[in-house]
Coordinates of C-alpha atoms in Angstrom, one line a residue:
M1 CA 119.3 168.6 307.1
A2 CA 118.0 171.0 310.1
I3 CA 117.1 173.3 307.6
D4 CA 115.3 170.4 305.8
C5 CA 113.5 169.0 308.9
L6 CA 112.7 172.2 310.7
S7 CA 110.7 173.1 307.0
L8 CA 109.0 170.1 306.6
I9 CA 108.0 170.9 310.6
F10 CA 106.9 174.5 310.0
F11 CA 104.8 174.0 307.1
Y12 CA 103.0 170.5 308.4
Y13 CA 101.7 172.9 310.8
I14 CA 100.7 175.6 307.4
G15 CA 99.1 172.7 306.8
Y16 CA 96.9 172.2 309.5
F17 CA 96.6 175.9 309.6
C18 CA 94.7 176.1 306.1
V19 CA 92.4 173.3 307.0
L20 CA 91.6 173.7 310.0
G21 CA 92.6 177.1 311.2
S22 CA 94.2 178.8 314.0
Q23 CA 91.6 177.0 316.3
G24 CA 92.9 173.6 314.6
V25 CA 96.5 174.4 315.0
A26 CA 96.5 175.1 318.9
E27 CA 94.2 172.1 319.6
Y28 CA 96.7 169.0 320.8
F29 CA 99.6 170.9 320.1
W30 CA 102.2 169.4 321.5
V31 CA 100.9 165.9 320.2
K32 CA 100.5 167.2 317.0
L33 CA 104.1 167.9 316.8
S34 CA 105.0 164.8 318.1
L35 CA 103.3 163.4 315.2
I36 CA 105.3 165.2 312.8
C37 CA 108.7 164.6 314.1
F38 CA 107.3 161.1 313.7
C39 CA 106.5 161.8 310.1
L40 CA 110.0 162.5 309.2
I41 CA 111.0 159.0 309.7
P42 CA 110.0 158.2 306.3
Y43 CA 111.7 161.9 304.8
L44 CA 115.6 160.9 306.5
I45 CA 115.7 157.6 305.1
F46 CA 114.8 158.6 301.6
F47 CA 117.0 161.6 302.1
R48 CA 119.2 158.8 303.1
I49 CA 118.4 157.1 300.3
F50 CA 119.4 159.9 297.7
H51 CA 122.0 161.0 298.7
T52 CA 120.5 164.4 299.6
Y53 CA 123.0 165.6 302.2
A54 CA 126.2 164.2 300.3
N55 CA 126.5 166.7 298.1
V56 CA 128.5 169.9 298.7
V57 CA 125.6 172.5 299.2
R58 CA 127.0 175.3 296.8
Y59 CA 127.1 172.8 294.2
S60 CA 124.4 171.7 294.1
S61 CA 122.8 170.9 290.2
F62 CA 119.6 169.9 289.0
I63 CA 120.3 166.3 290.0
D64 CA 120.4 167.5 293.3
L65 CA 117.3 169.6 292.7
R66 CA 115.4 166.3 291.7
N67 CA 116.7 164.3 294.3
V68 CA 114.9 166.3 297.1
L69 CA 112.3 166.1 294.8
M70 CA 111.6 162.3 294.4
A71 CA 112.8 162.5 298.9
N72 CA 109.5 164.6 299.3
V73 CA 107.5 162.5 296.5
L74 CA 108.6 158.9 298.3
G75 CA 108.2 160.5 302.1
S76 CA 104.5 162.1 301.5
L77 CA 103.2 158.9 299.7
V78 CA 104.4 156.6 302.8
V79 CA 103.0 159.4 305.2
I80 CA 99.7 159.1 304.0
A81 CA 99.9 155.8 303.4
I82 CA 100.1 155.6 307.6
R83 CA 97.2 157.7 307.8
A84 CA 94.8 155.3 305.8
V85 CA 95.7 152.0 307.5
F86 CA 96.5 152.8 311.2
F87 CA 94.7 156.6 311.8
E88 CA 91.8 156.7 309.4
Y89 CA 90.6 159.6 308.3
N90 CA 90.7 162.6 311.3
D91 CA 92.7 165.3 310.1
E92 CA 92.5 166.8 313.2
I93 CA 95.4 164.9 314.9
F94 CA 97.4 163.1 312.2
P95 CA 97.9 165.0 309.0
G96 CA 95.8 164.2 306.4
M97 CA 96.5 163.7 302.4
R98 CA 95.3 167.6 301.9
I99 CA 97.8 168.9 304.9
V100 CA 101.0 166.5 302.9
L101 CA 100.1 167.9 300.4
I102 CA 100.8 172.1 301.3
A103 CA 103.7 170.4 303.8
F104 CA 105.2 169.2 300.5
A105 CA 104.7 171.9 298.0
L106 CA 106.2 174.5 300.4
A107 CA 108.6 172.4 301.5
T108 CA 109.9 170.8 298.6
M109 CA 110.4 174.9 296.8
V110 CA 111.9 176.2 300.3
M111 CA 114.2 173.4 300.4
C112 CA 115.2 173.7 296.5
S113 CA 115.4 177.6 296.4
W114 CA 117.5 177.7 299.3
R115 CA 120.0 175.4 297.5
I116 CA 119.9 177.7 294.9
I117 CA 120.1 181.1 296.4
C118 CA 123.7 179.0 298.5
R119 CA 125.0 178.1 294.7
T120 CA 124.1 181.8 293.2
V121 CA 125.6 183.7 295.6
F122 CA 129.2 181.3 296.1
D123 CA 129.1 181.5 291.9
V124 CA 128.8 185.3 292.7
V125 CA 131.7 185.7 295.1
N126 CA 133.8 182.9 293.3
T127 CA 133.7 185.2 289.9
E128 CA 136.9 186.9 289.9
A129 CA 136.4 190.5 289.1
D130 CA 138.3 190.6 286.0
A131 CA 136.2 186.9 284.7
K132 CA 136.5 187.0 280.9
R133 CA 133.3 188.4 279.2
I134 CA 131.9 185.3 276.5
F135 CA 129.6 184.1 274.2
I136 CA 129.9 180.0 273.5
Y137 CA 129.3 179.7 270.1
G138 CA 127.2 176.5 269.3
T139 CA 124.1 175.5 270.7
R140 CA 124.8 172.0 270.4
E141 CA 125.6 169.7 274.0
G142 CA 129.2 171.1 272.8
G143 CA 127.6 174.4 273.5
V144 CA 125.9 173.5 276.9
S145 CA 128.6 171.1 278.5
L146 CA 131.1 174.2 278.1
A147 CA 128.9 176.7 279.6
K148 CA 127.9 174.6 282.4
S149 CA 132.2 173.5 282.9
F150 CA 132.4 177.0 283.4
R151 CA 130.0 177.8 285.4
S152 CA 131.6 175.2 287.9
Q153 CA 135.1 176.2 287.3
K154 CA 136.3 178.0 290.8
P155 CA 137.0 180.5 290.9
V156 CA 135.1 181.6 287.2
K157 CA 137.5 183.0 284.8
Y158 CA 134.6 182.9 282.1
N159 CA 132.1 184.5 282.8
V160 CA 129.1 183.0 280.0
L161 CA 126.8 185.0 279.3
G162 CA 125.2 184.0 276.1
F163 CA 125.2 181.8 273.3
I164 CA 125.8 182.4 269.2
A165 CA 123.5 180.1 266.8
P166 CA 125.3 178.9 263.1
Q167 CA 122.0 178.2 262.9
C168 CA 119.2 180.6 263.0
N169 CA 116.2 178.3 264.2
L170 CA 117.0 179.1 267.8
E171 CA 117.2 182.9 267.6
S172 CA 115.6 184.5 270.5
R173 CA 115.4 181.6 272.4
Y174 CA 117.0 180.8 276.1
L175 CA 119.9 177.7 276.6
A176 CA 120.8 177.4 280.3
G177 CA 119.3 180.5 281.2
L178 CA 121.2 182.5 278.7
P179 CA 120.2 184.1 275.8
V180 CA 121.0 182.6 272.5
Y181 CA 122.0 185.2 268.9
A182 CA 122.0 184.7 265.2
D183 CA 124.6 184.2 263.7
D184 CA 124.2 187.1 261.5
V185 CA 125.0 190.7 260.8
R186 CA 123.6 191.9 263.4
L187 CA 125.8 189.6 265.9
I188 CA 128.8 192.1 266.5
S189 CA 126.5 194.4 267.8
V190 CA 125.3 192.9 270.4
L191 CA 128.9 191.4 271.2
M192 CA 129.9 195.6 271.5
R193 CA 127.0 196.2 273.6
E194 CA 127.5 194.1 275.8
E195 CA 131.4 194.4 276.2
I196 CA 131.7 190.6 274.9
Q197 CA 136.1 189.7 275.3
A198 CA 136.2 186.1 273.8
V199 CA 134.4 184.4 271.7
M200 CA 134.4 180.5 272.5
V201 CA 134.1 178.1 269.9
A202 CA 132.3 174.2 271.5
P203 CA 134.1 171.7 269.8
L204 CA 131.7 170.0 267.8
Q205 CA 131.4 173.6 266.0
V206 CA 135.0 174.6 265.4
D207 CA 134.9 173.5 261.5
D208 CA 131.9 175.6 260.8
F209 CA 133.1 178.4 262.9
R210 CA 136.1 177.9 260.4
N211 CA 134.4 178.6 257.3
N212 CA 133.0 181.0 258.8
E213 CA 135.3 184.3 257.6
R214 CA 132.6 186.9 257.7
L215 CA 132.0 186.9 261.3
V216 CA 135.7 185.9 262.4
S217 CA 137.0 188.9 260.4
E218 CA 134.3 191.0 262.3
L219 CA 135.8 189.9 265.3
T220 CA 139.7 189.9 264.8
D221 CA 138.8 193.6 263.3
A222 CA 136.4 194.6 266.7
G223 CA 139.4 193.0 268.9
I224 CA 137.3 189.9 270.0
Q225 CA 139.1 187.4 271.1
I226 CA 138.6 183.7 270.2
Y227 CA 139.1 180.8 272.0
M228 CA 139.0 177.2 270.9
M229 CA 140.2 174.0 272.1
P230 CA 142.6 171.7 270.2
E231 CA 141.3 169.5 267.8
V232 CA 143.5 166.6 269.1
Q233 CA 142.2 167.9 272.7
K234 CA 139.2 164.7 273.6
W235 CA 136.4 166.3 275.8
D236 CA 133.8 164.3 276.8
G237 CA 132.1 167.2 277.8
K238 CA 131.6 165.7 281.4
S239 CA 134.8 166.0 283.3
P240 CA 136.2 169.0 284.5
L241 CA 137.7 171.2 282.1
R242 CA 140.5 171.9 282.5
Q243 CA 142.8 175.5 281.8
E244 CA 145.2 173.7 279.2
M245 CA 142.2 172.6 277.2
L246 CA 141.9 175.9 275.8
K247 CA 143.7 178.0 273.4
E248 CA 143.4 181.3 271.4
V249 CA 143.6 180.6 268.1
E250 CA 146.2 181.3 266.0
I251 CA 145.8 182.0 262.4
E252 CA 146.7 178.9 261.4
D253 CA 142.8 176.8 263.5
L254 CA 141.1 180.0 261.2
L255 CA 141.7 179.4 258.0
P256 CA 139.2 177.7 255.8
R257 CA 139.4 173.6 255.3
E258 CA 137.5 171.2 255.1
E259 CA 138.6 168.3 256.9
I260 CA 140.7 165.6 255.4
E261 CA 139.5 161.8 256.0
V262 CA 141.8 159.5 254.7
N263 CA 141.8 155.1 254.2
M264 CA 143.7 154.4 257.5
T265 CA 143.4 150.9 257.1
A266 CA 144.8 150.5 253.8
I267 CA 148.0 152.4 254.7
G268 CA 148.4 151.0 257.8
Q269 CA 148.1 147.7 255.8
M270 CA 151.2 148.7 253.6
L271 CA 153.5 150.4 255.9
Y272 CA 153.0 147.7 258.8
G273 CA 156.5 145.2 259.2
K274 CA 157.9 146.9 256.5
R275 CA 161.3 148.3 256.1
I276 CA 160.7 152.8 255.6
L277 CA 163.9 155.1 255.0
I278 CA 162.7 158.7 255.0
T279 CA 165.0 161.6 253.2
G280 CA 164.7 165.0 254.3
A281 CA 163.2 163.3 257.6
A282 CA 164.5 166.7 260.0
G283 CA 162.8 168.5 258.0
S284 CA 158.6 170.2 258.6
I285 CA 157.3 167.3 256.0
G286 CA 159.9 165.0 256.7
S287 CA 159.6 165.1 260.8
E288 CA 155.9 164.6 260.0
M289 CA 156.1 162.1 257.7
V290 CA 157.9 159.7 260.4
R291 CA 155.6 160.4 263.4
Q292 CA 152.5 159.2 261.2
I293 CA 154.4 156.3 260.1
A294 CA 155.9 155.1 263.1
S295 CA 152.3 154.9 264.6
F296 CA 152.2 151.9 261.6
A297 CA 154.9 149.8 263.3
P298 CA 157.3 149.5 260.8
S299 CA 160.1 146.4 261.0
E300 CA 162.3 149.5 260.8
M301 CA 162.6 153.1 260.2
I302 CA 165.9 154.6 258.1
L303 CA 165.4 158.4 258.6
I304 CA 168.5 160.5 256.5
D305 CA 169.2 164.5 256.5
Q306 CA 172.5 166.2 256.7
A307 CA 170.9 168.6 259.1
E308 CA 172.3 167.1 263.3
T309 CA 170.8 169.1 265.1
P310 CA 167.3 168.4 263.9
M311 CA 168.0 165.5 263.6
H312 CA 169.2 164.9 267.4
D313 CA 165.6 166.2 268.2
I314 CA 164.0 163.1 265.7
R315 CA 166.5 160.5 267.6
L316 CA 165.6 161.6 270.8
L317 CA 161.3 161.6 269.2
M318 CA 161.4 158.1 268.1
A319 CA 163.4 157.2 272.0
R320 CA 160.6 158.6 273.4
S321 CA 157.3 157.8 271.6
F322 CA 158.3 154.9 269.2
A323 CA 160.7 153.0 271.6
D324 CA 159.4 150.0 269.8
V325 CA 160.0 150.9 266.6
P326 CA 163.7 149.5 265.3
S327 CA 164.7 153.4 263.9
Q328 CA 169.0 154.3 262.6
T329 CA 168.7 158.2 261.9
I330 CA 171.5 158.7 260.0
V331 CA 173.4 162.3 259.5
T332 CA 174.2 162.7 256.0
S333 CA 173.4 163.6 252.0
I334 CA 171.3 162.3 250.0
T335 CA 173.7 163.5 246.9
N336 CA 176.4 161.1 248.7
Q337 CA 176.4 158.5 246.6
R338 CA 178.7 155.6 248.1
R339 CA 176.9 156.2 251.8
M340 CA 173.3 156.0 250.4
E341 CA 174.8 153.4 248.3
Q342 CA 176.0 151.9 252.0
I343 CA 172.7 152.5 253.6
F344 CA 170.8 150.6 250.7
A345 CA 173.1 147.6 250.5
E346 CA 172.5 146.9 254.2
H347 CA 168.9 147.7 255.0
R348 CA 167.2 147.2 251.7
P349 CA 164.4 149.3 252.4
E350 CA 161.0 148.5 251.4
Y351 CA 159.1 152.1 250.8
V352 CA 161.3 155.4 249.9
F353 CA 159.7 158.6 250.9
H354 CA 162.0 161.4 249.5
A355 CA 161.2 164.9 251.1
A356 CA 164.9 165.7 251.1
A357 CA 164.9 168.9 248.9
Y358 CA 166.1 172.8 248.7
K359 CA 162.8 174.6 249.1
H360 CA 163.9 178.3 249.5
V361 CA 162.6 179.8 246.2
P362 CA 165.2 183.0 246.5
M363 CA 168.1 181.0 247.4
M364 CA 167.4 178.4 244.9
E365 CA 167.5 182.2 242.3
D366 CA 171.2 182.5 243.8
N367 CA 172.2 179.0 244.5
P368 CA 171.6 176.9 241.5
S369 CA 174.5 174.8 241.2
E370 CA 172.9 173.8 244.7
A371 CA 169.5 173.5 243.7
V372 CA 170.8 170.9 241.0
Q373 CA 173.2 169.1 242.8
N374 CA 170.7 168.6 245.5
N375 CA 167.7 168.7 244.1
I376 CA 167.9 166.8 241.0
E377 CA 171.4 164.6 241.8
G378 CA 170.0 163.8 245.5
T379 CA 166.5 162.3 243.7
K380 CA 169.3 160.3 240.7
V381 CA 171.0 159.0 243.4
I382 CA 167.8 158.0 246.3
A383 CA 166.1 156.9 243.5
D384 CA 168.7 154.2 241.0
L385 CA 169.6 152.4 244.1
A386 CA 165.8 152.4 245.0
V387 CA 165.5 150.4 242.0
K388 CA 169.0 148.6 242.0
Y389 CA 168.1 146.9 245.4
G390 CA 164.5 146.4 244.9
T391 CA 161.9 148.7 246.7
R392 CA 158.8 148.3 246.6
K393 CA 157.5 152.5 246.6
F394 CA 159.7 155.6 245.8
V395 CA 156.9 158.2 246.8
M396 CA 158.7 161.9 246.1
I397 CA 157.6 165.3 247.4
S398 CA 157.6 167.4 245.3
T399 CA 155.3 170.9 244.8
D400 CA 152.7 172.9 242.6
K401 CA 156.2 175.5 241.6
A402 CA 157.1 172.8 239.5
V403 CA 154.0 173.4 237.2
N404 CA 154.8 175.8 235.0
P405 CA 158.0 176.9 237.5
T406 CA 158.7 180.8 237.3
N407 CA 162.4 180.0 239.8
V408 CA 165.5 177.7 239.6
M409 CA 163.6 175.8 242.8
G410 CA 160.4 175.0 240.9
C411 CA 162.3 173.3 237.9
S412 CA 164.5 171.4 239.7
K413 CA 161.8 170.0 241.2
R414 CA 160.1 169.1 237.8
I415 CA 163.5 167.7 236.6
C416 CA 162.7 165.1 239.3
E417 CA 159.5 164.6 238.3
M418 CA 160.1 164.0 235.2
Y419 CA 163.1 161.5 235.8
C420 CA 161.1 159.4 237.9
Q421 CA 158.8 159.0 235.8
S422 CA 160.6 158.4 232.5
L423 CA 162.7 155.9 235.0
N424 CA 159.3 153.9 236.7
N425 CA 158.5 153.4 232.8
V426 CA 161.9 151.4 231.8
Q427 CA 161.6 149.0 234.6
T428 CA 159.4 146.6 237.0
T429 CA 161.3 146.9 239.8
C430 CA 159.6 150.4 241.8
Q431 CA 156.6 151.8 241.4
F432 CA 157.5 155.9 241.3
V433 CA 155.0 157.9 242.8
T434 CA 155.3 162.0 242.9
T435 CA 153.3 164.0 244.8
R436 CA 152.5 167.7 244.6
F437 CA 150.9 170.5 246.8
G438 CA 151.6 174.0 248.0
N439 CA 153.1 176.0 251.1
V440 CA 152.3 173.8 254.3
L441 CA 151.1 175.6 257.4
G442 CA 154.2 176.5 260.2
S443 CA 156.5 174.8 257.9
N444 CA 160.3 175.9 258.5
G445 CA 160.8 179.4 256.4
S446 CA 157.1 179.7 255.8
V447 CA 155.4 183.3 256.5
I448 CA 153.4 182.8 259.4
P449 CA 156.9 182.6 261.6
I450 CA 158.1 184.9 259.8
F451 CA 154.9 187.3 260.3
R452 CA 154.4 186.1 263.8
E453 CA 158.2 187.3 264.6
Q454 CA 157.9 190.6 262.6
I455 CA 154.7 191.5 264.7
R456 CA 156.6 190.6 268.3
R457 CA 159.2 192.8 267.0
G458 CA 156.7 196.0 266.8
G459 CA 157.0 195.0 262.7
P460 CA 156.5 196.0 260.0
V461 CA 154.9 193.0 258.3
T462 CA 156.7 192.2 255.0
V463 CA 154.8 191.7 252.5
T464 CA 156.0 191.4 248.9
H465 CA 152.7 192.1 246.5
P466 CA 149.4 193.6 248.2
D467 CA 147.4 191.0 245.3
I468 CA 150.0 187.7 246.1
I469 CA 147.9 184.8 247.0
R470 CA 149.4 181.4 248.0
F471 CA 147.6 177.9 248.6
F472 CA 147.8 176.3 251.9
M473 CA 147.6 173.2 254.0
L474 CA 148.7 171.9 257.2
I475 CA 151.9 169.6 257.3
P476 CA 149.8 166.6 259.0
E477 CA 147.0 166.7 256.2
A478 CA 149.6 166.6 254.2
C479 CA 151.4 163.8 255.2
K480 CA 148.2 161.8 255.2
L481 CA 147.7 162.7 251.4
V482 CA 151.0 161.9 251.1
L483 CA 150.7 158.4 252.7
E484 CA 147.1 158.2 250.6
A485 CA 148.3 158.7 247.3
G486 CA 151.5 156.1 248.2
T487 CA 148.8 153.7 249.0
F488 CA 146.8 153.3 245.9
G489 CA 149.4 154.8 243.5
K490 CA 150.4 151.8 240.8
G491 CA 154.0 153.6 239.2
G492 CA 154.5 156.5 237.3
E493 CA 151.6 159.0 238.6
I494 CA 151.7 162.4 239.7
F495 CA 149.1 163.5 242.3
V496 CA 147.9 166.5 243.3
F497 CA 146.1 167.3 246.4
D498 CA 143.1 170.1 246.2
M499 CA 144.5 172.6 248.3
G500 CA 141.5 174.5 249.3
K501 CA 140.6 178.1 248.9
P502 CA 143.2 180.2 248.4
V503 CA 144.3 182.8 251.1
K504 CA 145.4 186.8 250.5
I505 CA 148.5 187.3 252.2
A506 CA 147.8 190.5 252.6
D507 CA 144.7 189.6 254.4
L508 CA 146.7 186.6 256.3
A509 CA 149.1 189.4 257.5
K510 CA 146.2 191.8 258.4
R511 CA 144.1 189.1 260.3
M512 CA 147.7 187.9 262.0
I513 CA 148.0 191.4 263.6
A514 CA 144.6 191.7 264.7
L515 CA 144.9 188.1 266.9
S516 CA 147.6 189.9 268.1
G517 CA 145.8 192.6 269.7
A518 CA 148.9 194.9 268.4
T519 CA 146.9 198.6 267.2
D520 CA 150.7 200.1 266.0
V521 CA 151.6 197.5 263.8
E522 CA 152.2 198.5 260.1
I523 CA 151.9 196.2 256.9
Q524 CA 155.1 197.0 254.2
Y525 CA 155.0 196.1 250.6
T526 CA 158.9 195.2 249.6
G527 CA 158.1 193.9 246.1
L528 CA 158.2 190.6 244.3
R529 CA 161.6 188.5 244.8
D530 CA 163.7 187.2 242.5
G531 CA 161.2 184.1 241.0
E532 CA 158.7 184.3 242.4
K533 CA 155.1 184.0 241.0
L534 CA 151.7 186.6 242.0
F535 CA 149.7 183.2 241.5
E536 CA 150.5 179.3 242.4
E537 CA 149.1 176.5 240.0
V538 CA 148.3 173.5 241.1
L539 CA 148.1 171.9 237.2
S540 CA 149.7 173.6 234.3
T541 CA 147.2 175.0 231.3
A542 CA 148.8 172.0 229.4
E543 CA 147.5 169.5 232.1
V544 CA 144.2 167.8 232.8
T545 CA 143.2 165.6 235.8
K546 CA 142.0 162.2 236.3
P547 CA 140.2 161.7 239.8
T548 CA 141.2 158.7 242.4
P549 CA 139.2 156.8 244.8
H550 CA 140.4 160.0 247.4
A551 CA 138.3 163.2 246.6
K552 CA 141.1 165.3 247.7
I553 CA 143.4 163.4 245.4
F554 CA 143.4 163.6 241.4
V555 CA 146.0 162.3 239.1
A556 CA 148.1 164.9 236.8
Q557 CA 147.5 164.1 233.0
V558 CA 151.4 165.4 232.1
R559 CA 153.8 164.9 228.8
E560 CA 156.0 162.1 229.3
Y561 CA 159.7 161.9 228.0
P562 CA 162.0 159.4 227.3
F563 CA 164.7 158.1 229.9
V564 CA 167.9 158.0 227.9
D565 CA 167.2 161.9 227.0
V566 CA 165.8 162.4 230.2
S567 CA 169.1 160.9 232.2
R568 CA 171.1 162.1 229.8
Q569 CA 170.6 165.8 230.2
V570 CA 170.7 165.4 233.8
D571 CA 174.2 163.9 233.7
E572 CA 174.9 167.1 231.4
L573 CA 173.3 169.9 233.8
Y574 CA 175.3 167.4 237.0
Q575 CA 178.6 168.0 235.0
L576 CA 177.4 171.7 234.8
S577 CA 176.6 172.6 237.9
F578 CA 180.4 172.4 239.0
T579 CA 182.0 174.5 236.5
A580 CA 179.8 176.7 234.3
S581 CA 178.6 180.2 235.9
D582 CA 174.7 180.6 236.7
M583 CA 173.8 181.9 233.3
D584 CA 174.8 178.5 231.5
I585 CA 173.7 176.1 234.6
V586 CA 169.6 177.5 234.6
R587 CA 169.7 178.2 230.6
K588 CA 170.2 174.0 230.4
M589 CA 167.4 173.7 233.2
K590 CA 165.3 175.8 230.3
E591 CA 166.2 174.2 227.7
I592 CA 165.1 170.5 229.4
V593 CA 162.2 172.1 230.9
P594 CA 160.5 174.2 228.3
E595 CA 157.7 175.8 230.5
F596 CA 160.4 177.2 232.3
K597 CA 159.7 181.1 232.2
S598 CA 161.8 183.8 235.0
Q599 CA 159.5 186.2 237.0
H600 CA 161.4 188.8 238.6
S601 CA 165.1 187.4 237.8
K602 CA 167.5 188.0 235.9
Y603 CA 167.9 184.9 234.3
Q604 CA 164.8 186.4 232.4
A605 CA 167.1 187.6 229.7
L606 CA 167.7 183.9 228.6
D607 CA 163.7 183.4 227.5

């Protein structure tokens, strides 16, 4: 305040000098000083009104400078008004309009300038020596807010040096005093020239960035880190940006995909206040189904899995996050017909989500009897009980490996589909709905956790074939589509999901290695595993699809089989699984599913 007052006094004298000359300043010097001090009173009043001294100077912002300007404008107007009323038009004693305007202009400039200098010096002093040099991807409000938030952090951990414009309409412009660069082929050379260490993706630009495969590849190849805010994280763009809000991206964040929207209202209406049974509740898909369904406040949840420790984790989850939802966590196998009948008789579930299954292709290739007993017979047990005890809807989670199966696991799931679809046609108690989708990111045993562990150990990263491709979907997205399909399914449908673009596994491994920063990790090709395809299919060539109310869900039109025949063959296959050899079991599976043609397997001899 003292600096501001001295500035006003000094520049009022400068005004006198400009208007009256040096003689005019010297004449009545002390009288003029007393009048200038009197003129300070309205300035001080407006300084108080606009809180110009309530803010910490080293954190000065545009708002603070605006408040200084407004206080000076109004203070000057009051001085001019006092002169007009009480001192007439005598510039020699009381400062006139020209003197006031000169003092206003110069004092305001000095007041704002020294605040800016204080802020600048403070920022320089408090910028860590090892602060990351970053660019921000995004020029909308989110990107500018991100830059402002980084600047206000103390100490400064991220030194923002520029913006990347997803659209080129702002190229060569400046935002918040920083240059804007176009997202084109020249960008990577700019980043290297400026020694940029990381690119921060603005919250509103995550989808655009994720689908920009060229830029993602160039950044990872150049060793430039990528940061973004988790999509579930809510940030208003104004509150302080906490360090835990930011994370270095993982490969799951960079796979191109479109946002999936579902009718949450319809799903909530279907599940609210209902009794829900979920099998495989401790698995990757099953546990996410538990979380999503519990949020709709069902009257009771019956959760079944044979894995004890993961089920204990589910029990803790329900107690911690959904304490108001009554739940039963039951450790048992879906093949235990007597126990399952007790559960259905006691709880009488209105909706069943059947996620329990053995899913690993090589394991089931070596153990076809378990694929039959767990996947097929387990599904039969649950499906028959759903009909017997009046379940309204039975949603079975299948796989894209059931399409033209080349392995035992895929064939077992195709037989499950056939049984549920044929059972739907011979009764009116329960609607049976099947959903098919491909690999889910981060599921137990999927390639990404395996690659991550191999990279951590220093390699090599093992890929079965340089040309192998797969479809990927996030677990929450897959579960949302399962619930959506279950909502409008009327029974007998096999729903297939639009899985987006296929991903080359070798490219996935290379990108994960680049993101990790490792330079000496190699990729080793091991050859296709037993029963493994190069290309997964979502629909067989003999099938066509029909649209549904959801743009990413389709109904597969598949050949239907008489329930009597399917049931008889399933029973025969189940009996064989206890006594026959692997070859005889698989031979029977091929009889039931004629399109089952083995690949890279000993069972090719049967085709």
